[in-house]
Amino acid sequence: MTQHNIFSRAARRARSLRIPGTGRRKPAKRPRPRLPRRPDYPRAGRCGWRRWVPSWRLVTGSFLMLVATLATVVGIAYARTDIPEDLNAFATQQDTVYYWADGSPMARTGWVSRQEMPLSKIPDDVRWAVLAAENADFYSDHGISAQGITRALWRTAGEGDTQGGSTITQQYVKNVYLSQDQSFSRKFTEMLLAVKLDRRVSKDKILEDYLNTSWFGRGTYGLQRAAQAYYGKEVTQLDAGEGAFLASLLKGASLYDPAVSPRNHARAVQRWKWTLDRMVKIGRLSPAERARYTTFPEPKPPHKPNSTAGQNGYLLQLAESYTKRAGHISDARFDLGGYQIYTTFEKPRMNALTRAVKEARETLDPERRKADRHARFGAASVAPDGRILAVYGGPDFERQAFNESNASTVPAGSAFTPFVYAAGLEHGVTRRRNGPRTTVTPSTLYDGDDDIPVMTTEGPYWDRSGKMVKGHNDGNRSYGRISLHDALAKSVDSPFLQLGMDAGLKKVRRTAEASGLLPSSFGPPVPSFSMGNSTPSAIRMADAYGMFAAHGMHTDPYSVRKVTRNGEPVRLDLPRPERAVRSAVADEVTASLARPIGENGVASGSPVAAKAGTTEDDTARWYVGYDRVAATAVVMYRMDLTKSLAPLPLKGVGGASATGKKLPSRIWNTYTEAMTK
């Protein structure tokens, strides 16, 4: 083609684009936009029912679109779902177990019966019994099971429930993060959390937490408490057979606890056999080992729940308070539970002391005698090394939580005089202002007459009302000049009122405090301080007398010897013995208080030292005694707790005056005789 022809053709094309009469070019025609192609449904070109049969392209496209939508929804939901920081209340709370001094269980407290146990302490056979029964692929799945999901969806759609199909991770998530509500939305959230948890937490940790939070029936959560409830042993002592039974309880304790019904028993045996066979199938139990388990391991019958009724509540109160103080445990921390508290309380002594007080109470008749109303008894038995062995806190903790063995409510009276004697022997006396101290010996003579003035370095002592203070003896009896040893042995009080002034009330106070009496219980520093105007508790009084039994060494009273939490030791600041008085001083007090066998209510066959105590206004009566094993204090008083803490007179209690006065020594004697036997 020539160049001329090319230009001619271009010119003709340009003329054709011009609008006639204007010389302007015509706009180029735009291509029409292509409309989106609608799905060929109902299908064109088909007749009858064939029009309504979708093509494979339509089916495939719809399926892919559905999958993409679901994946998007699940992805968004997964991203927006966070593992909760707070667990369900029961998932973190555990019970606390208290033990007697011999290691036998005493009581449990807490909202739930649960104790955590590290996975390393759970036998492999027991662990795999649970996995074989619940989730054999636990260590290889990703928190959820495709087969389980399919089964759960089928049941949800076809049977209206969502049970079944859950992995152990899902079950754990449900236990500690979610409610027990059975709904699709809860199940969906459960699966998302299970996947996320599986990515963040190790399998062993998930399994450990699952075994520690699952419900096993009989009021127990966790494998450790289940082992104790059904077999009376620690989880560390379980074998494969026992583990296989406990694993069956995860399907429903009400269906598999043999104690509930014969049908339950048959169901439990069948499930037990299946679990052991399943362990063989997954290679976790050899056929030879399986052959050893032919007899169903019968669990023990359910036991009644522990109660704080009777004396138990007073013991738990003392042990809990001491554990918090000595273990530096806050109330909030302690309330989470999980503690094993090994107390110093001896069950035989508790029973004997409770019986002794109960027998004494039976002699009272509050319906007929007004004086017998509001009569109260407190008692405590403490070892010379400070261990609290037994207490009597009141008639029943659930009716009266006020612990009479630990209450500083009534004066010690003349039961305080051994500490005055010890102070005089330890520090000597002075009878002149700033004068030298002279030694006091057991044979030092004092005026033992009744109604004699109390002398100071400046003359007689006058109280604030202008009345001369005088010493009095029980029964207003006079003894003349008497040695301090004999004065204490015969309960002559007036010499010790004067001895307290001669030794110095500060010295007496210091000796009493070193012996174990609390400064908060001390009365004012007046002559009556030596006559027991202080108000020690029965526990403190027994502990202080125990110092004499320990040859002058004192140890503060304590009620807990060891504490663990989930098997791990908790550090306790246990008291240490300290020298209160010289050994010779303590032994002399013991010699003065020694009672001939059978005298004044002292148990026959048991060499002891003991002292009765009375108050001038007769509002408290004591009897305190000790041997090499324990010191025991018994106090009787009257108090109407509904009105005030002011003690009431004891005159007329028990009817005949001799009967009422001997009730504390009777209790002490009955208890001591029982323990001697």
XYZ file of C-alpha atoms in Angstrom:
677
model
C 0.000 0.000 0.000
C 1.372 3.438 -0.959
C 1.907 6.290 1.390
C -0.808 8.257 -0.421
C -3.366 5.579 0.199
C -2.500 5.437 3.906
C -3.037 9.182 4.389
C -6.231 9.109 2.298
C -7.724 6.443 4.518
C -6.818 8.397 7.680
C -8.435 11.498 6.235
C -11.664 9.667 5.447
C -11.796 8.270 8.998
C -11.344 11.743 10.471
C -14.139 13.164 8.276
C -16.462 10.406 9.375
C -15.957 11.395 13.048
C -16.939 15.005 12.474
C -20.447 16.209 13.156
C -21.969 17.621 9.959
C -22.268 21.403 9.844
C -20.106 21.959 12.931
C -16.682 20.767 12.072
C -16.512 19.075 15.499
C -15.644 15.456 15.995
C -18.252 12.920 17.102
C -17.663 11.373 20.495
C -16.484 7.813 20.353
C -19.094 5.236 21.274
C -18.492 3.703 24.712
C -18.955 -0.020 25.094
C -22.037 -0.980 27.089
C -21.200 -2.254 30.659
C -21.661 -5.974 31.108
C -24.311 -6.752 33.699
C -23.356 -9.326 36.399
C -24.417 -12.718 35.442
C -27.170 -13.993 37.706
C -27.134 -17.590 38.894
C -28.797 -19.819 36.401
C -31.441 -20.888 38.897
C -34.081 -21.973 38.220
C -32.102 -23.307 35.293
C -33.002 -21.985 31.809
C -33.461 -24.512 29.060
C -34.680 -27.130 31.495
C -38.188 -28.362 31.921
C -40.086 -29.777 34.847
C -38.205 -30.820 37.945
C -34.885 -30.552 36.163
C -35.166 -26.771 36.332
C -34.829 -26.993 40.138
C -31.772 -29.218 40.240
C -28.731 -26.890 40.782
C -25.701 -27.336 38.630
C -22.456 -28.564 40.045
C -20.986 -25.116 39.536
C -23.744 -23.551 41.656
C -23.342 -26.161 44.379
C -19.571 -25.772 44.461
C -19.749 -21.988 44.508
C -22.342 -21.894 47.251
C -20.342 -24.329 49.367
C -17.140 -22.340 48.974
C -18.952 -19.132 49.824
C -20.428 -20.739 52.958
C -17.025 -22.043 54.012
C -15.456 -18.634 53.472
C -18.193 -16.946 55.490
C -17.901 -19.427 58.339
C -14.127 -19.135 58.324
C -14.417 -15.364 58.517
C -16.934 -15.496 61.356
C -14.882 -18.057 63.287
C -11.686 -16.114 62.715
C -13.222 -12.891 63.979
C -14.744 -14.688 66.960
C -11.424 -16.390 67.745
C -9.556 -13.095 67.604
C -12.083 -11.382 69.860
C -12.293 -14.219 72.405
C -9.860 -13.821 75.296
C -9.081 -16.352 77.995
C -10.733 -14.936 81.153
C -8.385 -13.828 83.893
C -10.749 -14.862 86.679
C -11.643 -18.502 87.221
C -14.920 -19.693 88.636
C -14.959 -19.326 92.433
C -14.916 -23.053 93.152
C -12.093 -23.604 90.661
C -9.617 -21.763 92.896
C -11.119 -22.406 96.302
C -10.131 -25.490 98.224
C -11.018 -26.960 101.560
C -8.697 -26.892 104.539
C -8.083 -30.064 106.535
C -7.245 -30.175 110.224
C -5.483 -33.145 111.820
C -5.163 -34.384 115.378
C -1.722 -34.624 116.955
C -1.496 -38.285 115.910
C -2.052 -37.340 112.252
C -5.641 -38.591 111.935
C -8.161 -36.230 110.262
C -10.079 -33.994 112.648
C -12.214 -31.741 110.440
C -12.530 -30.051 107.060
C -13.628 -26.506 106.411
C -14.410 -24.523 103.272
C -17.148 -24.223 100.669
C -15.780 -27.061 98.564
C -13.842 -30.231 99.246
C -10.838 -29.786 96.969
C -7.095 -29.955 97.258
C -4.658 -29.358 94.429
C -2.140 -32.064 93.636
C 0.801 -31.643 91.218
C 0.628 -33.902 88.170
C 4.052 -35.278 89.046
C 2.572 -36.839 92.199
C -0.301 -38.558 90.395
C 0.672 -42.114 89.374
C 0.949 -42.654 85.601
C -1.577 -45.513 85.689
C -4.147 -43.257 87.330
C -3.486 -40.446 84.873
C -3.848 -42.725 81.873
C -6.965 -44.343 83.297
C -8.590 -40.913 83.080
C -7.213 -40.280 79.589
C -8.312 -43.699 78.356
C -11.829 -43.085 79.610
C -12.172 -39.466 78.577
C -9.720 -38.424 75.849
C -7.108 -40.932 74.669
C -5.845 -38.490 71.985
C -5.383 -35.686 74.486
C -1.652 -35.255 73.883
C -2.079 -35.093 70.086
C -5.293 -33.085 69.631
C -5.435 -29.305 69.376
C -7.922 -28.750 72.147
C -10.912 -29.952 70.168
C -11.798 -33.134 68.289
C -13.331 -33.158 64.793
C -15.214 -36.355 65.573
C -16.323 -34.931 68.884
C -17.582 -31.736 67.246
C -19.522 -33.725 64.655
C -21.059 -35.874 67.345
C -21.922 -32.836 69.466
C -23.509 -31.024 66.491
C -25.506 -34.125 65.593
C -26.816 -34.411 69.122
C -27.545 -30.694 69.287
C -29.546 -30.815 66.064
C -31.131 -34.208 66.483
C -31.578 -34.665 70.233
C -31.551 -31.173 71.624
C -28.536 -31.532 73.923
C -24.872 -30.679 73.627
C -23.396 -33.295 75.891
C -20.621 -35.539 74.662
C -17.850 -34.894 72.205
C -15.764 -32.701 74.535
C -12.035 -33.116 74.877
C -10.401 -32.815 78.274
C -9.348 -29.280 77.339
C -12.964 -28.391 76.586
C -14.145 -29.956 79.821
C -11.549 -27.983 81.756
C -12.596 -24.757 80.029
C -16.213 -25.459 80.940
C -15.268 -26.233 84.544
C -13.215 -23.143 85.275
C -14.263 -20.420 82.810
C -17.872 -21.009 81.769
C -21.217 -21.851 83.264
C -22.773 -25.287 83.054
C -25.505 -23.936 80.771
C -26.177 -26.280 77.830
C -26.505 -24.081 74.749
C -24.941 -23.817 71.305
C -23.403 -20.403 72.015
C -21.760 -21.725 75.204
C -20.481 -24.760 73.292
C -19.091 -22.524 70.549
C -17.287 -20.320 73.092
C -15.982 -23.434 74.807
C -14.378 -24.693 71.577
C -12.763 -21.321 70.826
C -11.306 -21.085 74.326
C -10.118 -24.683 74.163
C -8.146 -24.045 70.969
C -6.671 -20.828 72.310
C -5.775 -22.423 75.661
C -4.158 -25.382 73.905
C -1.868 -22.979 72.049
C -0.841 -21.087 75.167
C -0.644 -23.701 77.946
C 1.211 -26.998 78.063
C -0.733 -30.235 77.899
C 0.558 -31.351 81.288
C -0.629 -28.123 82.906
C -4.085 -28.453 81.368
C -4.353 -32.060 82.524
C -3.148 -31.185 86.019
C -5.702 -28.395 86.368
C -8.444 -30.603 84.944
C -7.741 -33.359 87.473
C -7.741 -30.783 90.283
C -11.047 -29.095 89.380
C -13.304 -31.899 88.157
C -16.324 -33.041 90.165
C -16.063 -36.579 91.550
C -19.147 -36.707 93.761
C -19.434 -37.015 97.551
C -18.834 -33.297 97.814
C -15.351 -33.519 96.319
C -13.526 -31.675 93.572
C -10.205 -32.973 92.318
C -8.563 -36.368 92.258
C -6.862 -35.954 95.644
C -10.092 -35.418 97.566
C -11.802 -38.156 95.529
C -9.089 -40.634 96.541
C -9.657 -39.740 100.187
C -13.460 -39.800 99.946
C -13.745 -43.152 98.139
C -10.654 -45.035 99.326
C -9.410 -43.195 102.400
C -5.937 -42.729 100.931
C -3.782 -40.184 99.146
C -3.888 -40.057 95.363
C -0.223 -41.059 95.359
C -1.264 -44.446 96.784
C -3.830 -45.316 94.111
C -3.333 -48.153 91.610
C -4.691 -48.555 88.084
C -7.820 -50.363 89.273
C -8.790 -47.638 91.709
C -7.898 -44.984 89.152
C -10.151 -46.662 86.582
C -13.100 -46.482 88.959
C -12.476 -42.825 89.833
C -12.246 -42.068 86.106
C -15.759 -43.450 85.647
C -17.094 -40.819 88.057
C -16.238 -38.122 85.525
C -19.156 -39.381 83.426
C -21.493 -38.603 86.289
C -20.865 -39.321 89.952
C -24.576 -39.786 90.616
C -24.623 -42.599 88.037
C -21.444 -44.433 89.016
C -21.114 -44.136 92.821
C -21.771 -47.739 93.958
C -23.098 -46.563 97.323
C -26.111 -44.900 95.697
C -27.889 -47.988 94.347
C -27.340 -51.547 93.023
C -27.828 -50.260 89.478
C -25.050 -47.769 90.053
C -22.824 -50.563 91.303
C -23.411 -52.675 88.184
C -22.862 -49.632 85.988
C -19.621 -48.758 87.809
C -18.243 -52.299 87.453
C -19.010 -52.336 83.741
C -17.371 -48.940 83.197
C -14.372 -49.998 85.313
C -13.767 -53.052 83.131
C -14.163 -51.017 79.948
C -11.634 -48.425 81.134
C -9.012 -51.049 81.969
C -9.546 -52.743 78.585
C -9.278 -49.369 76.920
C -5.932 -48.776 78.651
C -4.680 -52.032 77.130
C -5.961 -51.011 73.692
C -4.078 -47.694 73.700
C -0.910 -49.368 74.993
C -0.881 -47.923 78.495
C -1.468 -51.213 80.326
C -0.038 -54.559 79.342
C -2.326 -57.631 79.160
C -0.343 -59.139 82.034
C -0.949 -56.049 84.183
C -4.600 -56.000 83.172
C -4.957 -59.585 84.363
C -4.105 -58.463 87.895
C -7.304 -56.429 88.145
C -10.090 -58.963 88.287
C -11.906 -57.813 91.424
C -13.696 -54.484 91.485
C -12.054 -52.193 94.095
C -15.039 -51.465 96.305
C -14.992 -47.884 97.627
C -15.666 -47.315 101.302
C -19.114 -46.021 102.366
C -19.640 -42.255 102.393
C -18.723 -40.576 105.654
C -20.743 -37.905 107.376
C -19.494 -34.357 106.803
C -17.404 -32.892 109.587
C -19.070 -30.393 111.859
C -18.008 -27.586 114.135
C -20.488 -28.768 116.744
C -19.342 -29.642 120.250
C -15.710 -28.851 121.036
C -14.417 -29.117 117.460
C -15.349 -25.543 116.657
C -13.228 -24.191 119.505
C -10.252 -26.240 118.332
C -10.599 -25.042 114.734
C -10.931 -21.469 115.928
C -7.676 -21.699 117.889
C -5.808 -23.509 115.094
C -6.965 -21.134 112.370
C -6.016 -18.063 114.376
C -2.581 -19.462 115.170
C -1.945 -20.576 111.589
C -2.661 -17.096 110.246
C -0.489 -15.440 112.858
C 2.483 -17.820 112.826
C 2.312 -18.414 109.074
C 1.817 -14.727 108.176
C -1.257 -15.640 106.109
C -3.877 -12.998 105.364
C -7.578 -13.686 105.781
C -8.130 -13.471 102.024
C -5.319 -15.912 101.324
C -6.472 -18.331 104.000
C -10.034 -18.296 102.682
C -8.812 -19.769 99.382
C -8.129 -22.967 101.339
C -5.842 -25.788 100.342
C -4.120 -25.981 103.720
C -3.347 -29.077 105.763
C -3.099 -28.015 109.393
C -1.513 -30.464 111.815
C -2.595 -29.441 115.306
C -1.202 -30.277 118.725
C -4.595 -31.394 120.078
C -4.726 -34.935 121.418
C -8.078 -36.613 120.891
C -7.979 -38.833 124.034
C -7.282 -35.794 126.197
C -10.044 -33.817 124.487
C -12.529 -36.593 125.176
C -11.428 -36.954 128.792
C -11.566 -33.216 129.502
C -14.979 -32.861 127.858
C -16.360 -35.763 129.897
C -14.954 -34.338 133.134
C -16.616 -30.958 132.609
C -19.858 -32.574 131.477
C -20.018 -34.675 134.666
C -19.483 -31.565 136.779
C -22.184 -29.684 134.888
C -24.661 -32.451 135.625
C -24.509 -31.571 139.344
C -25.924 -28.120 138.579
C -29.646 -27.476 138.445
C -30.331 -24.076 136.836
C -34.074 -24.765 136.746
C -34.293 -25.035 140.558
C -31.312 -22.971 141.732
C -30.912 -19.436 140.501
C -27.241 -19.461 141.510
C -26.580 -22.268 139.007
C -27.720 -20.170 136.079
C -25.045 -18.770 133.800
C -22.374 -20.998 135.371
C -19.447 -21.376 132.996
C -16.337 -23.528 132.834
C -13.118 -23.030 130.928
C -10.272 -25.521 130.907
C -7.009 -26.113 129.098
C -4.232 -28.661 129.184
C -0.809 -27.524 127.916
C 2.444 -29.456 127.676
C 5.569 -27.953 129.310
C 6.937 -27.302 125.805
C 3.918 -25.111 124.910
C 1.777 -27.580 122.945
C -1.915 -27.073 123.659
C -3.155 -30.618 124.225
C -6.821 -30.079 125.021
C -9.311 -27.325 125.810
C -12.872 -27.039 126.973
C -14.276 -23.933 125.308
C -17.954 -24.159 126.189
C -21.023 -26.369 125.922
C -21.205 -26.289 122.097
C -19.473 -24.073 119.546
C -22.540 -23.884 117.300
C -24.607 -22.581 120.215
C -21.882 -20.477 121.807
C -18.812 -19.410 119.842
C -17.389 -17.606 122.882
C -14.337 -19.700 123.831
C -14.159 -19.874 127.610
C -10.725 -21.518 127.587
C -9.218 -18.544 125.789
C -11.169 -15.731 127.412
C -9.547 -13.143 129.671
C -12.658 -12.375 131.650
C -12.157 -13.268 135.330
C -9.297 -12.654 137.792
C -6.763 -15.319 138.654
C -7.109 -14.721 142.374
C -4.786 -16.619 144.683
C -3.806 -18.954 141.823
C -1.427 -16.111 140.918
C 0.672 -16.385 144.116
C 3.222 -18.917 142.726
C 4.502 -16.162 140.414
C 4.895 -13.805 143.380
C 6.869 -16.483 145.199
C 9.017 -17.081 142.102
C 9.694 -13.335 141.758
C 10.833 -13.114 145.386
C 13.153 -16.106 145.040
C 14.496 -14.871 141.695
C 15.070 -11.187 142.491
C 15.183 -10.922 146.294
C 13.502 -8.168 148.286
C 14.151 -4.704 149.620
C 12.437 -3.150 152.622
C 13.982 0.298 152.332
C 13.650 2.870 149.568
C 16.572 2.303 147.188
C 18.049 -0.046 149.740
C 20.034 -3.204 148.951
C 18.186 -6.359 148.028
C 18.347 -9.322 150.300
C 17.936 -12.917 149.248
C 14.658 -14.685 149.856
C 14.703 -18.395 150.633
C 11.903 -20.917 151.075
C 12.441 -20.719 154.833
C 12.120 -16.914 154.986
C 9.424 -16.110 157.563
C 6.477 -13.790 156.964
C 3.473 -12.810 159.027
C 0.675 -15.222 158.148
C -2.053 -13.642 160.242
C -5.318 -12.441 158.830
C -6.194 -8.763 158.499
C -2.633 -7.453 158.757
C -1.673 -4.142 157.086
C 0.381 -4.175 153.910
C 3.580 -2.223 154.499
C 5.649 -0.127 152.106
C 9.060 1.477 152.683
C 7.161 4.533 153.949
C 4.606 2.769 156.115
C 1.144 1.221 155.604
C -0.357 1.295 152.120
C -3.491 3.395 151.728
C -5.745 3.101 148.694
C -7.310 6.043 146.876
C -10.405 5.954 149.039
C -8.241 6.458 152.132
C -8.630 2.880 153.337
C -5.670 0.960 154.718
C -5.010 -2.142 152.636
C -4.795 -5.355 154.638
C -4.031 -8.969 153.827
C -6.676 -11.642 154.252
C -6.624 -15.412 154.288
C -9.269 -17.836 153.175
C -11.724 -18.315 156.033
C -10.135 -15.358 157.901
C -7.699 -17.804 159.476
C -4.422 -16.660 161.047
C -1.203 -18.692 160.921
C 1.320 -16.515 162.761
C 4.894 -16.509 161.519
C 5.166 -18.925 158.603
C 7.807 -19.753 156.015
C 7.092 -18.839 152.415
C 7.363 -22.515 151.448
C 4.648 -23.488 153.912
C 2.554 -20.432 153.079
C 2.326 -21.494 149.448
C 1.764 -25.128 150.351
C -1.113 -24.227 152.708
C -2.569 -21.440 150.507
C -1.917 -18.717 153.077
C -2.340 -15.502 151.126
C -1.320 -12.611 153.376
C 2.457 -13.335 153.211
C 2.412 -13.052 149.407
C 0.574 -9.758 149.470
C 3.494 -8.406 151.483
C 6.123 -10.306 149.497
C 4.859 -8.647 146.317
C 5.453 -5.213 147.835
C 8.902 -6.222 149.127
C 10.036 -7.739 145.829
C 8.484 -4.887 143.865
C 5.357 -5.128 141.729
C 7.449 -4.463 138.621
C 9.539 -7.532 139.389
C 6.413 -9.606 139.970
C 4.911 -8.370 136.729
C 8.126 -9.132 134.832
C 8.234 -12.672 136.245
C 4.578 -13.321 135.403
C 5.103 -12.054 131.864
C 8.229 -14.183 131.416
C 6.189 -17.169 132.610
C 3.643 -16.658 129.818
C 0.885 -14.387 131.096
C -0.042 -11.652 128.647
C 0.581 -8.001 129.630
C -2.856 -7.168 128.219
C -4.410 -9.266 131.002
C -2.508 -7.583 133.853
C -4.378 -5.596 136.447
C -3.295 -2.226 137.888
C 0.022 -2.099 139.838
C -1.495 -2.007 143.317
C -1.007 -4.494 146.190
C -3.897 -6.654 144.908
C -1.756 -7.350 141.833
C -0.049 -10.036 143.925
C -3.462 -11.476 144.758
C -4.339 -11.968 141.111
C -6.252 -8.916 139.906
C -5.006 -9.929 136.427
C -7.348 -11.864 134.139
C -5.410 -14.586 132.295
C -7.167 -17.192 130.184
C -7.183 -20.852 131.157
C -4.783 -21.553 128.275
C -2.309 -18.931 129.471
C -2.642 -20.015 133.095
C -1.904 -23.637 132.210
C 1.032 -22.578 130.049
C 2.502 -20.391 132.803
C 2.297 -23.218 135.352
C 3.909 -25.453 132.739
C 6.982 -23.234 133.062
C 7.519 -24.654 136.561
C 7.236 -28.184 135.176
C 9.856 -27.249 132.548
C 12.315 -26.213 135.299
C 12.050 -22.503 134.572
C 11.975 -22.609 130.752
C 8.914 -21.078 129.154
C 7.477 -21.657 125.663
C 4.493 -19.686 124.426
C 1.426 -21.892 123.890
C 0.795 -23.010 120.330
C -1.890 -25.148 118.723
C -0.317 -25.986 115.331
C 2.930 -27.861 114.803
C 3.006 -28.042 110.983
C 1.172 -26.571 107.986
C 1.325 -27.517 104.328
C -0.538 -26.197 101.309
C -1.213 -28.771 98.653
C 1.626 -30.818 100.070
C 4.165 -27.970 100.137
C 5.434 -26.821 103.566
C 4.316 -23.444 104.894
C 6.859 -21.692 107.111
C 5.634 -21.281 110.662
C 7.241 -19.079 113.282
C 6.917 -21.587 116.108
C 7.797 -20.333 119.602
C 11.147 -21.121 121.157
C 11.773 -21.840 124.848
C 13.234 -19.008 126.898
C 14.469 -18.858 130.457
C 11.845 -17.339 132.771
C 13.368 -18.107 136.178
C 16.288 -20.104 137.438
C 15.810 -23.850 137.513
C 16.216 -23.915 141.304
C 13.441 -21.325 141.679
C 11.011 -23.284 139.486
C 11.798 -26.526 141.298
C 11.180 -24.881 144.696
C 7.756 -23.661 143.533
C 6.999 -27.219 142.406
C 8.113 -28.581 145.768
C 5.811 -26.131 147.567
C 2.848 -27.010 145.349
C 3.419 -30.763 145.516
C 0.330 -32.564 146.728
C 0.320 -35.837 148.626
C -1.461 -38.506 146.634
C -5.207 -38.376 147.142
C -5.212 -35.015 148.969
C -7.493 -32.144 148.017
C -8.812 -33.780 144.900
C -5.428 -34.755 143.491
C -5.546 -37.891 141.364
C -4.283 -40.984 143.094
C -1.194 -42.552 141.626
C -0.133 -39.358 139.867
C 2.511 -37.191 141.614
C 1.546 -33.622 140.791
C 1.830 -30.041 141.926
C -1.407 -28.095 142.150
C -2.901 -24.869 143.481
C -6.473 -23.792 144.122
C -7.391 -20.187 143.470
C -10.147 -17.974 144.835
C -10.946 -14.273 144.607
C -11.888 -11.925 147.420
C -15.278 -11.158 145.855
C -15.860 -14.854 144.989
C -16.387 -14.300 141.259
C -13.905 -16.962 140.077
C -12.600 -20.300 141.296
C -9.527 -21.927 139.816
C -7.680 -25.178 140.105
C -4.323 -25.411 138.323
C -1.934 -28.338 138.495
C 0.792 -30.033 136.537
C 3.065 -33.024 136.228
C 5.938 -33.727 133.882
C 3.565 -34.267 130.936
C 1.001 -31.478 131.108
C -0.258 -28.501 133.076
C -4.033 -28.154 133.332
C -6.049 -25.145 134.427
C -9.767 -25.203 135.230
C -11.791 -22.070 135.966
C -15.413 -21.701 137.009
C -17.336 -18.429 136.957
C -20.787 -16.998 136.272
C -21.517 -14.551 133.485
C -24.633 -13.565 131.558
C -23.228 -12.971 128.081
C -26.522 -11.483 126.884
C -26.064 -8.551 129.257
C -22.377 -7.907 129.968
C -18.965 -9.451 130.565
C -19.083 -8.598 134.269
C -18.642 -11.744 136.403
C -21.414 -12.629 138.815
C -20.955 -13.969 142.379
C -20.513 -17.731 142.732
C -22.151 -17.978 146.141
C -24.673 -20.814 146.166
C -23.487 -22.519 142.948
C -23.949 -26.269 143.245
C -26.098 -26.026 146.362
C -23.922 -26.853 149.345
C -20.968 -24.492 149.643
C -18.433 -27.317 149.763
C -19.823 -28.857 146.582
C -19.567 -25.655 144.574
C -16.077 -24.819 145.773
C -14.747 -28.244 144.787
C -16.146 -28.317 141.232
C -12.918 -27.026 139.575
C -10.753 -29.506 141.511
C -13.278 -32.259 140.767
C -12.984 -31.592 137.035
C -9.207 -31.491 137.269
C -9.109 -34.701 139.281
C -11.478 -36.618 136.964
C -9.509 -35.549 133.902
C -6.103 -36.309 135.423
C -7.195 -39.729 136.631
C -8.510 -40.599 133.163
C -5.222 -39.600 131.553
C -3.203 -41.483 134.183
C -5.086 -44.651 133.370
